[in-house]
Amino acid sequence: MDFSFTETQGMLRDSLARYLRERYDFDTRQKMLALEGGRDPAVWKALAEELGILGAGFPEAHGGLGGGPVEHMVIMEELGRAIAVEPYLDTCIVGGGALLAAGGDHAETLIPAIIAGEVIIGFAWAEARSRYNPARIATRASADGSGWTLDGDKAVVIAGPYATHYLVTARTAGNPGDRDGVSLFLVGAGTAGISRRDYPTVDGWMASELHFERANVGPHALLGREGKALPLVEELIDRATAATCAEAAGTMRRLHELTLDYARQRVQFGQPISRFQVIQHRLVDMLMEVEQAVSMTYQATLRLDLPAAERARAVSQAKAKIAKGARFLGQAAIQTHGGIGITNELAAGHYFKRLTMLESRFGDQDHHLARLEALMLAEAA
Amino acid sequence: MDLAFSPEERAFRDEVRSFIADNYPPELRGKQDEGEELGKEDMLSWHRVLARKGWVAPAWPKEYGGPGWNATQRYIFSEELARADTIPVLPFGINMVGPVIYTFGTPEQKARFLPRILSGDDWWCQGYSEPGAGSDLASLRTRAERQGDHYIVNGQKTWTTLAQHADWGFFLVRTDPAAKPQEGISFLLIDMKTPGVTVRPIITLGGEHEVNEVWLENVKVPVENRVFEENKGWTCAKFLLAHERTGIAGVARSKRGIERLKAIARVEVDDDGQPLLMNPFFRRKVADLECDLTALEFTELRTLAGEAAGRGPGPESSLLKVKGTEIQQRITELVLEAVGHYGAPYFRAFPEGSNEYPIGPAHAHRAAPTYFNMRKTSIYGGSNEIQRNIIAKMVLGL
Ligand SMILES: Cc1cc2nc3c(=O)[nH]c(=O)nc-3n(C[C@H](O)[C@H](O)[C@H](O)COP(=O)(O)OP(=O)(O)OC[C@H]3O[C@@H](n4cnc5c(N)ncnc54)[C@H](O)[C@@H]3O)c2cc1C
């Protein structure tokens, strides 16, 4: 057993952490969010060119650095610490993961473009009535002589406004909820027949609603096998969920630090509020949630390559635990700050908002507990 | 012991119910349904309807313009308001400074201020908290120096709710810096239009402009605007805090909130496509919350009965505050859980030229901002930690 990071992983963390500390402090982030388009594209470029980290999780054969889940975890934790609005998860983990699984021409051309920062991928899996179940989708894809045509709607596609491509789940057969009949497509964002409504999210990101109307995406858009993509989609979501856990762990760690600093310097009744035992215990409980979030993130990350059921259990345990811990920690942080905590002025409030969204991203606590129960029942049967 | 209402009480309930049905401003209803932010005139419109009927200040003695109701009638009235989902009457005039003025004020102060509080002609704000004085309110530093028949006030207040609309504010200021903290404070009524008063917005997590900083620079306040004796303002403040806490349980509003939550959970679906309210996990959380609310409701009723029997609101009101705010917050958590992905989109206002939000179901739009915003309830009105300290000290004698 070994929980230490390799030298390369350590360097990866250090260089990203330094970059974010120096160039992505809270005030700078807020200024970027206020820019037209809600972000500064120069950051993504810097991640690609200056830091060269967008290839961290890709094989060397594709021009990557040959890493995997642990590299993703390291990067996501640091992005979470800075509450950065950079689509690494969507593009490199989910989009990249789909391309690696599919292989072929797409992988040959697009992976190098991802690594170079030229391609950004939005993951269009959720629908208005799907909740957190990737099989409960109604968007349809049909084939004719000229290729695939998509019809339907996708909800809350993160990075949608500035993505160059969308990774879209659609039904080539069956009905919402069926495991069979789900297919996966990679489509250019500018394809005729795709329309978008863009908006900001409560935690500072940009997202889109996508509408597909007779969108002809060509003959090569299908990734993997027609109608049989659900296992791959589930795997991609598990990888994304583990990455979300890492991000949440980073966000929690930083929010705990911010709260501790505040409690040390805020004086009421002639003493720092950190002297009150109820505040001390709360800060300790928060720390325990941070540590468990990190542990659960390791646990899930290190099990991502196991067979599906074991992977699912590891990931859902992590996310269920972290969703609960994140809520507790976020609320405790605001409460400890008092009035100043509910303003937009301090970083703490923005960490709280992000953490709240991470709670339910790729499934909330209920979703993951239900999944664990289903696994338990399947095992007992 | 008897839970049933008497025939008279039932008749009273029907009267209140039909009055609300006939008189609640329809344009307000529309805006509430759309989740639109309410402006000053919106908030005052319902106040004025109640004022004309003589019902705007249920707890005030009859001689000052109250309706002369007993505790049960007041309870029925607040239940009916919540049942009809009316907007709350702003507390600063009616529940806070009004009772201070009729309890501690001079005949001139009563005559001058009370009618305009009732009518809604004066909008009041509460200037207690300062950047350095939150939970430890008695450490406040805003200074009022006597010069002849005026005080000259200098300092900074913060978190002043809706001060941007206020005509008047009631302020705690230090008049004797040499005395012990609680003993050098006075209670001043300040016209917000006085030169030297500056109100600056503070934007909260959901993007709302609800609270403000209030800066006071050489503000000249006539001595006749001081309520009660000089350096005895803490007495008024303590009295007011007790008043502020009654009703803070918000039982009736939470009932309404749970109804709304259920309505949302009937249309939102779970992972299997069933209404969320059919989902055993979710349903159980709602049932659990309803247990908490019933426990709170009957604790409040017991407190009310005690009050009717002549025992004033005591430290038990701290219990109502803690449990009441926890329930209010829990409702917003479950609403946010219920709306799933559509908790994320953020809109401050309708898009230009439209009267609807373009994304997701209408009930989802305010779910996250409301969840964020309601964190305030365990912070203000004496934080929940401070309430527990009060219970520990006053009830348990620790
Ligand atoms: C939305 C909103 C509206 C408000 N409106 C008004 C208004 O209109 N007028 C007005 O005057 N004020 C208003 N307030 C201010 C409110 O009363 C204060 O926020 C409150 O008193 C807490 O003070 P603080 O924010 O400075 O927090 P602090 O007092 O700094 O508290 C920070 C944390 O320390 C804890 N703490 C402090 N002392 C102790 C202790 N002895 N033991 C254990 N824990 C402790 C607190 O519980 C809290 O968790 C408003 C606040 C909010 C959030």
PDB file of N, CA and C in Angstrom, chain A residues 305-364:
ATOM      1  N   ASP A 305     -10.587   1.730 -12.047  1.00  0.00           N
ATOM      2  CA  ASP A 305     -10.332   0.757 -13.111  1.00  0.00           C
ATOM      3  C   ASP A 305     -10.797  -0.657 -12.763  1.00  0.00           C
ATOM      4  N   LEU A 306     -11.506  -0.799 -11.644  1.00  0.00           N
ATOM      5  CA  LEU A 306     -12.054  -2.124 -11.285  1.00  0.00           C
ATOM      6  C   LEU A 306     -13.290  -2.420 -12.138  1.00  0.00           C
ATOM      7  N   PRO A 307     -13.773  -3.676 -12.097  1.00  0.00           N
ATOM      8  CA  PRO A 307     -15.014  -4.007 -12.821  1.00  0.00           C
ATOM      9  C   PRO A 307     -16.177  -3.098 -12.384  1.00  0.00           C
ATOM     10  N   ALA A 308     -17.170  -3.003 -13.272  1.00  0.00           N
ATOM     11  CA  ALA A 308     -18.210  -1.981 -13.126  1.00  0.00           C
ATOM     12  C   ALA A 308     -18.857  -1.925 -11.737  1.00  0.00           C
ATOM     13  N   ALA A 309     -19.257  -3.059 -11.196  1.00  0.00           N
ATOM     14  CA  ALA A 309     -20.000  -3.031  -9.932  1.00  0.00           C
ATOM     15  C   ALA A 309     -19.121  -2.504  -8.791  1.00  0.00           C
ATOM     16  N   GLU A 310     -17.855  -2.945  -8.782  1.00  0.00           N
ATOM     17  CA  GLU A 310     -16.948  -2.484  -7.712  1.00  0.00           C
ATOM     18  C   GLU A 310     -16.625  -0.993  -7.869  1.00  0.00           C
ATOM     19  N   ARG A 311     -16.460  -0.614  -9.124  1.00  0.00           N
ATOM     20  CA  ARG A 311     -16.207   0.806  -9.392  1.00  0.00           C
ATOM     21  C   ARG A 311     -17.396   1.642  -8.931  1.00  0.00           C
ATOM     22  N   ALA A 312     -18.594   1.168  -9.267  1.00  0.00           N
ATOM     23  CA  ALA A 312     -19.798   1.916  -8.913  1.00  0.00           C
ATOM     24  C   ALA A 312     -19.923   2.051  -7.398  1.00  0.00           C
ATOM     25  N   ARG A 313     -19.640   0.965  -6.696  1.00  0.00           N
ATOM     26  CA  ARG A 313     -19.762   1.031  -5.242  1.00  0.00           C
ATOM     27  C   ARG A 313     -18.775   2.040  -4.662  1.00  0.00           C
ATOM     28  N   ALA A 314     -17.543   1.962  -5.133  1.00  0.00           N
ATOM     29  CA  ALA A 314     -16.513   2.868  -4.617  1.00  0.00           C
ATOM     30  C   ALA A 314     -16.898   4.328  -4.859  1.00  0.00           C
ATOM     31  N   VAL A 315     -17.360   4.599  -6.078  1.00  0.00           N
ATOM     32  CA  VAL A 315     -17.669   5.984  -6.434  1.00  0.00           C
ATOM     33  C   VAL A 315     -18.905   6.482  -5.695  1.00  0.00           C
ATOM     34  N   SER A 316     -19.931   5.646  -5.633  1.00  0.00           N
ATOM     35  CA  SER A 316     -21.158   6.102  -4.972  1.00  0.00           C
ATOM     36  C   SER A 316     -20.960   6.270  -3.476  1.00  0.00           C
ATOM     37  N   GLN A 317     -20.141   5.416  -2.882  1.00  0.00           N
ATOM     38  CA  GLN A 317     -19.836   5.627  -1.458  1.00  0.00           C
ATOM     39  C   GLN A 317     -19.163   6.978  -1.260  1.00  0.00           C
ATOM     40  N   ALA A 318     -18.221   7.256  -2.120  1.00  0.00           N
ATOM     41  CA  ALA A 318     -17.490   8.520  -1.982  1.00  0.00           C
ATOM     42  C   ALA A 318     -18.429   9.711  -2.162  1.00  0.00           C
ATOM     43  N   LYS A 319     -19.227   9.651  -3.202  1.00  0.00           N
ATOM     44  CA  LYS A 319     -20.063  10.824  -3.486  1.00  0.00           C
ATOM     45  C   LYS A 319     -21.153  11.003  -2.437  1.00  0.00           C
ATOM     46  N   ALA A 320     -21.731   9.890  -1.954  1.00  0.00           N
ATOM     47  CA  ALA A 320     -22.769   9.992  -0.928  1.00  0.00           C
ATOM     48  C   ALA A 320     -22.187  10.647   0.325  1.00  0.00           C
ATOM     49  N   LYS A 321     -21.015  10.192   0.685  1.00  0.00           N
ATOM     50  CA  LYS A 321     -20.364  10.716   1.894  1.00  0.00           C
ATOM     51  C   LYS A 321     -19.988  12.192   1.716  1.00  0.00           C
ATOM     52  N   ILE A 322     -19.441  12.514   0.564  1.00  0.00           N
ATOM     53  CA  ILE A 322     -18.967  13.877   0.349  1.00  0.00           C
ATOM     54  C   ILE A 322     -20.133  14.850   0.162  1.00  0.00           C
ATOM     55  N   ALA A 323     -21.218  14.381  -0.464  1.00  0.00           N
ATOM     56  CA  ALA A 323     -22.380  15.263  -0.619  1.00  0.00           C
ATOM     57  C   ALA A 323     -22.868  15.711   0.758  1.00  0.00           C
ATOM     58  N   LYS A 324     -22.920  14.768   1.673  1.00  0.00           N
ATOM     59  CA  LYS A 324     -23.384  15.081   3.024  1.00  0.00           C
ATOM     60  C   LYS A 324     -22.380  15.978   3.746  1.00  0.00           C
ATOM     61  N   GLY A 325     -21.106  15.606   3.644  1.00  0.00           N
ATOM     62  CA  GLY A 325     -20.071  16.388   4.317  1.00  0.00           C
ATOM     63  C   GLY A 325     -19.963  17.798   3.758  1.00  0.00           C
ATOM     64  N   ALA A 326     -20.137  17.915   2.454  1.00  0.00           N
ATOM     65  CA  ALA A 326     -20.030  19.227   1.817  1.00  0.00           C
ATOM     66  C   ALA A 326     -21.144  20.132   2.299  1.00  0.00           C
ATOM     67  N   ARG A 327     -22.320  19.572   2.449  1.00  0.00           N
ATOM     68  CA  ARG A 327     -23.428  20.406   2.924  1.00  0.00           C
ATOM     69  C   ARG A 327     -23.154  20.872   4.347  1.00  0.00           C
ATOM     70  N   PHE A 328     -22.760  19.934   5.180  1.00  0.00           N
ATOM     71  CA  PHE A 328     -22.466  20.305   6.566  1.00  0.00           C
ATOM     72  C   PHE A 328     -21.384  21.377   6.610  1.00  0.00           C
ATOM     73  N   LEU A 329     -20.310  21.152   5.876  1.00  0.00           N
ATOM     74  CA  LEU A 329     -19.170  22.057   5.959  1.00  0.00           C
ATOM     75  C   LEU A 329     -19.538  23.444   5.417  1.00  0.00           C
ATOM     76  N   GLY A 330     -20.259  23.484   4.321  1.00  0.00           N
ATOM     77  CA  GLY A 330     -20.647  24.768   3.742  1.00  0.00           C
ATOM     78  C   GLY A 330     -21.517  25.563   4.700  1.00  0.00           C
ATOM     79  N   GLN A 331     -22.493  24.900   5.277  1.00  0.00           N
ATOM     80  CA  GLN A 331     -23.389  25.597   6.200  1.00  0.00           C
ATOM     81  C   GLN A 331     -22.641  26.035   7.450  1.00  0.00           C
ATOM     82  N   ALA A 332     -21.769  25.172   7.928  1.00  0.00           N
ATOM     83  CA  ALA A 332     -21.008  25.504   9.139  1.00  0.00           C
ATOM     84  C   ALA A 332     -20.090  26.693   8.879  1.00  0.00           C
ATOM     85  N   ALA A 333     -19.531  26.754   7.677  1.00  0.00           N
ATOM     86  CA  ALA A 333     -18.637  27.868   7.347  1.00  0.00           C
ATOM     87  C   ALA A 333     -19.404  29.187   7.369  1.00  0.00           C
ATOM     88  N   ILE A 334     -20.575  29.201   6.771  1.00  0.00           N
ATOM     89  CA  ILE A 334     -21.359  30.434   6.739  1.00  0.00           C
ATOM     90  C   ILE A 334     -21.785  30.826   8.146  1.00  0.00           C
ATOM     91  N   GLN A 335     -22.248  29.850   8.897  1.00  0.00           N
ATOM     92  CA  GLN A 335     -22.699  30.139  10.258  1.00  0.00           C
ATOM     93  C   GLN A 335     -21.558  30.736  11.086  1.00  0.00           C
ATOM     94  N   THR A 336     -20.369  30.207  10.922  1.00  0.00           N
ATOM     95  CA  THR A 336     -19.241  30.691  11.707  1.00  0.00           C
ATOM     96  C   THR A 336     -18.856  32.115  11.307  1.00  0.00           C
ATOM     97  N   HIS A 337     -19.063  32.435  10.053  1.00  0.00           N
ATOM     98  CA  HIS A 337     -18.767  33.800   9.604  1.00  0.00           C
ATOM     99  C   HIS A 337     -19.796  34.813  10.099  1.00  0.00           C
ATOM    100  N   GLY A 338     -20.995  34.364  10.437  1.00  0.00           N
ATOM    101  CA  GLY A 338     -22.030  35.325  10.795  1.00  0.00           C
ATOM    102  C   GLY A 338     -22.470  36.101   9.562  1.00  0.00           C
ATOM    103  N   GLY A 339     -22.956  37.317   9.773  1.00  0.00           N
ATOM    104  CA  GLY A 339     -23.538  38.109   8.682  1.00  0.00           C
ATOM    105  C   GLY A 339     -22.650  38.223   7.449  1.00  0.00           C
ATOM    106  N   ILE A 340     -21.363  38.416   7.664  1.00  0.00           N
ATOM    107  CA  ILE A 340     -20.459  38.623   6.528  1.00  0.00           C
ATOM    108  C   ILE A 340     -20.445  37.393   5.611  1.00  0.00           C
ATOM    109  N   GLY A 341     -20.799  36.239   6.155  1.00  0.00           N
ATOM    110  CA  GLY A 341     -20.815  35.004   5.377  1.00  0.00           C
ATOM    111  C   GLY A 341     -21.878  34.976   4.299  1.00  0.00           C
ATOM    112  N   ILE A 342     -22.953  35.718   4.486  1.00  0.00           N
ATOM    113  CA  ILE A 342     -24.005  35.656   3.481  1.00  0.00           C
ATOM    114  C   ILE A 342     -23.890  36.778   2.444  1.00  0.00           C
ATOM    115  N   THR A 343     -22.745  37.464   2.436  1.00  0.00           N
ATOM    116  CA  THR A 343     -22.559  38.497   1.416  1.00  0.00           C
ATOM    117  C   THR A 343     -21.729  37.954   0.256  1.00  0.00           C
ATOM    118  N   ASN A 344     -21.817  38.648  -0.849  1.00  0.00           N
ATOM    119  CA  ASN A 344     -21.009  38.298  -2.017  1.00  0.00           C
ATOM    120  C   ASN A 344     -19.595  38.854  -1.916  1.00  0.00           C
ATOM    121  N   GLU A 345     -19.289  39.552  -0.814  1.00  0.00           N
ATOM    122  CA  GLU A 345     -17.999  40.231  -0.715  1.00  0.00           C
ATOM    123  C   GLU A 345     -16.852  39.292  -0.390  1.00  0.00           C
ATOM    124  N   LEU A 346     -17.152  38.307   0.465  1.00  0.00           N
ATOM    125  CA  LEU A 346     -16.078  37.420   0.917  1.00  0.00           C
ATOM    126  C   LEU A 346     -16.011  36.170   0.044  1.00  0.00           C
ATOM    127  N   ALA A 347     -14.819  35.596  -0.050  1.00  0.00           N
ATOM    128  CA  ALA A 347     -14.661  34.358  -0.819  1.00  0.00           C
ATOM    129  C   ALA A 347     -15.531  33.242  -0.247  1.00  0.00           C
ATOM    130  N   ALA A 348     -15.657  33.211   1.083  1.00  0.00           N
ATOM    131  CA  ALA A 348     -16.343  32.082   1.729  1.00  0.00           C
ATOM    132  C   ALA A 348     -17.713  31.816   1.110  1.00  0.00           C
ATOM    133  N   GLY A 349     -18.470  32.856   0.872  1.00  0.00           N
ATOM    134  CA  GLY A 349     -19.809  32.683   0.314  1.00  0.00           C
ATOM    135  C   GLY A 349     -19.771  32.022  -1.050  1.00  0.00           C
ATOM    136  N   HIS A 350     -18.764  32.344  -1.835  1.00  0.00           N
ATOM    137  CA  HIS A 350     -18.651  31.768  -3.181  1.00  0.00           C
ATOM    138  C   HIS A 350     -18.221  30.305  -3.122  1.00  0.00           C
ATOM    139  N   TYR A 351     -17.385  29.984  -2.144  1.00  0.00           N
ATOM    140  CA  TYR A 351     -17.030  28.575  -1.932  1.00  0.00           C
ATOM    141  C   TYR A 351     -18.271  27.789  -1.505  1.00  0.00           C
ATOM    142  N   PHE A 352     -19.044  28.387  -0.648  1.00  0.00           N
ATOM    143  CA  PHE A 352     -20.287  27.747  -0.192  1.00  0.00           C
ATOM    144  C   PHE A 352     -21.213  27.475  -1.381  1.00  0.00           C
ATOM    145  N   LYS A 353     -21.353  28.458  -2.261  1.00  0.00           N
ATOM    146  CA  LYS A 353     -22.250  28.272  -3.406  1.00  0.00           C
ATOM    147  C   LYS A 353     -21.745  27.149  -4.322  1.00  0.00           C
ATOM    148  N   ARG A 354     -20.452  27.164  -4.584  1.00  0.00           N
ATOM    149  CA  ARG A 354     -19.894  26.121  -5.441  1.00  0.00           C
ATOM    150  C   ARG A 354     -20.081  24.738  -4.812  1.00  0.00           C
ATOM    151  N   LEU A 355     -19.801  24.673  -3.516  1.00  0.00           N
ATOM    152  CA  LEU A 355     -19.916  23.401  -2.810  1.00  0.00           C
ATOM    153  C   LEU A 355     -21.355  22.878  -2.860  1.00  0.00           C
ATOM    154  N   THR A 356     -22.299  23.805  -2.760  1.00  0.00           N
ATOM    155  CA  THR A 356     -23.708  23.407  -2.826  1.00  0.00           C
ATOM    156  C   THR A 356     -24.020  22.777  -4.179  1.00  0.00           C
ATOM    157  N   MET A 357     -23.478  23.329  -5.237  1.00  0.00           N
ATOM    158  CA  MET A 357     -23.725  22.760  -6.557  1.00  0.00           C
ATOM    159  C   MET A 357     -22.997  21.421  -6.727  1.00  0.00           C
ATOM    160  N   LEU A 358     -21.809  21.312  -6.143  1.00  0.00           N
ATOM    161  CA  LEU A 358     -21.066  20.050  -6.258  1.00  0.00           C
ATOM    162  C   LEU A 358     -21.781  18.906  -5.534  1.00  0.00           C
ATOM    163  N   GLU A 359     -22.517  19.261  -4.467  1.00  0.00           N
ATOM    164  CA  GLU A 359     -23.287  18.261  -3.724  1.00  0.00           C
ATOM    165  C   GLU A 359     -24.123  17.388  -4.652  1.00  0.00           C
ATOM    166  N   SER A 360     -24.765  18.003  -5.612  1.00  0.00           N
ATOM    167  CA  SER A 360     -25.710  17.244  -6.442  1.00  0.00           C
ATOM    168  C   SER A 360     -25.169  16.969  -7.847  1.00  0.00           C
ATOM    169  N   ARG A 361     -23.981  17.474  -8.137  1.00  0.00           N
ATOM    170  CA  ARG A 361     -23.453  17.230  -9.476  1.00  0.00           C
ATOM    171  C   ARG A 361     -23.207  15.729  -9.667  1.00  0.00           C
ATOM    172  N   PHE A 362     -23.695  15.172 -10.744  1.00  0.00           N
ATOM    173  CA  PHE A 362     -23.638  13.727 -11.023  1.00  0.00           C
ATOM    174  C   PHE A 362     -24.298  12.910  -9.916  1.00  0.00           C
ATOM    175  N   GLY A 363     -25.330  13.485  -9.327  1.00  0.00           N
ATOM    176  CA  GLY A 363     -26.125  12.751  -8.358  1.00  0.00           C
ATOM    177  C   GLY A 363     -25.914  13.213  -6.932  1.00  0.00           C
ATOM    178  N   ASP A 364     -27.020  13.425  -6.235  1.00  0.00           N
ATOM    179  CA  ASP A 364     -26.938  13.855  -4.841  1.00  0.00           C
ATOM    180  C   ASP A 364     -26.809  12.636  -3.925  1.00  0.00           C
TER     181      ASP A 364
END
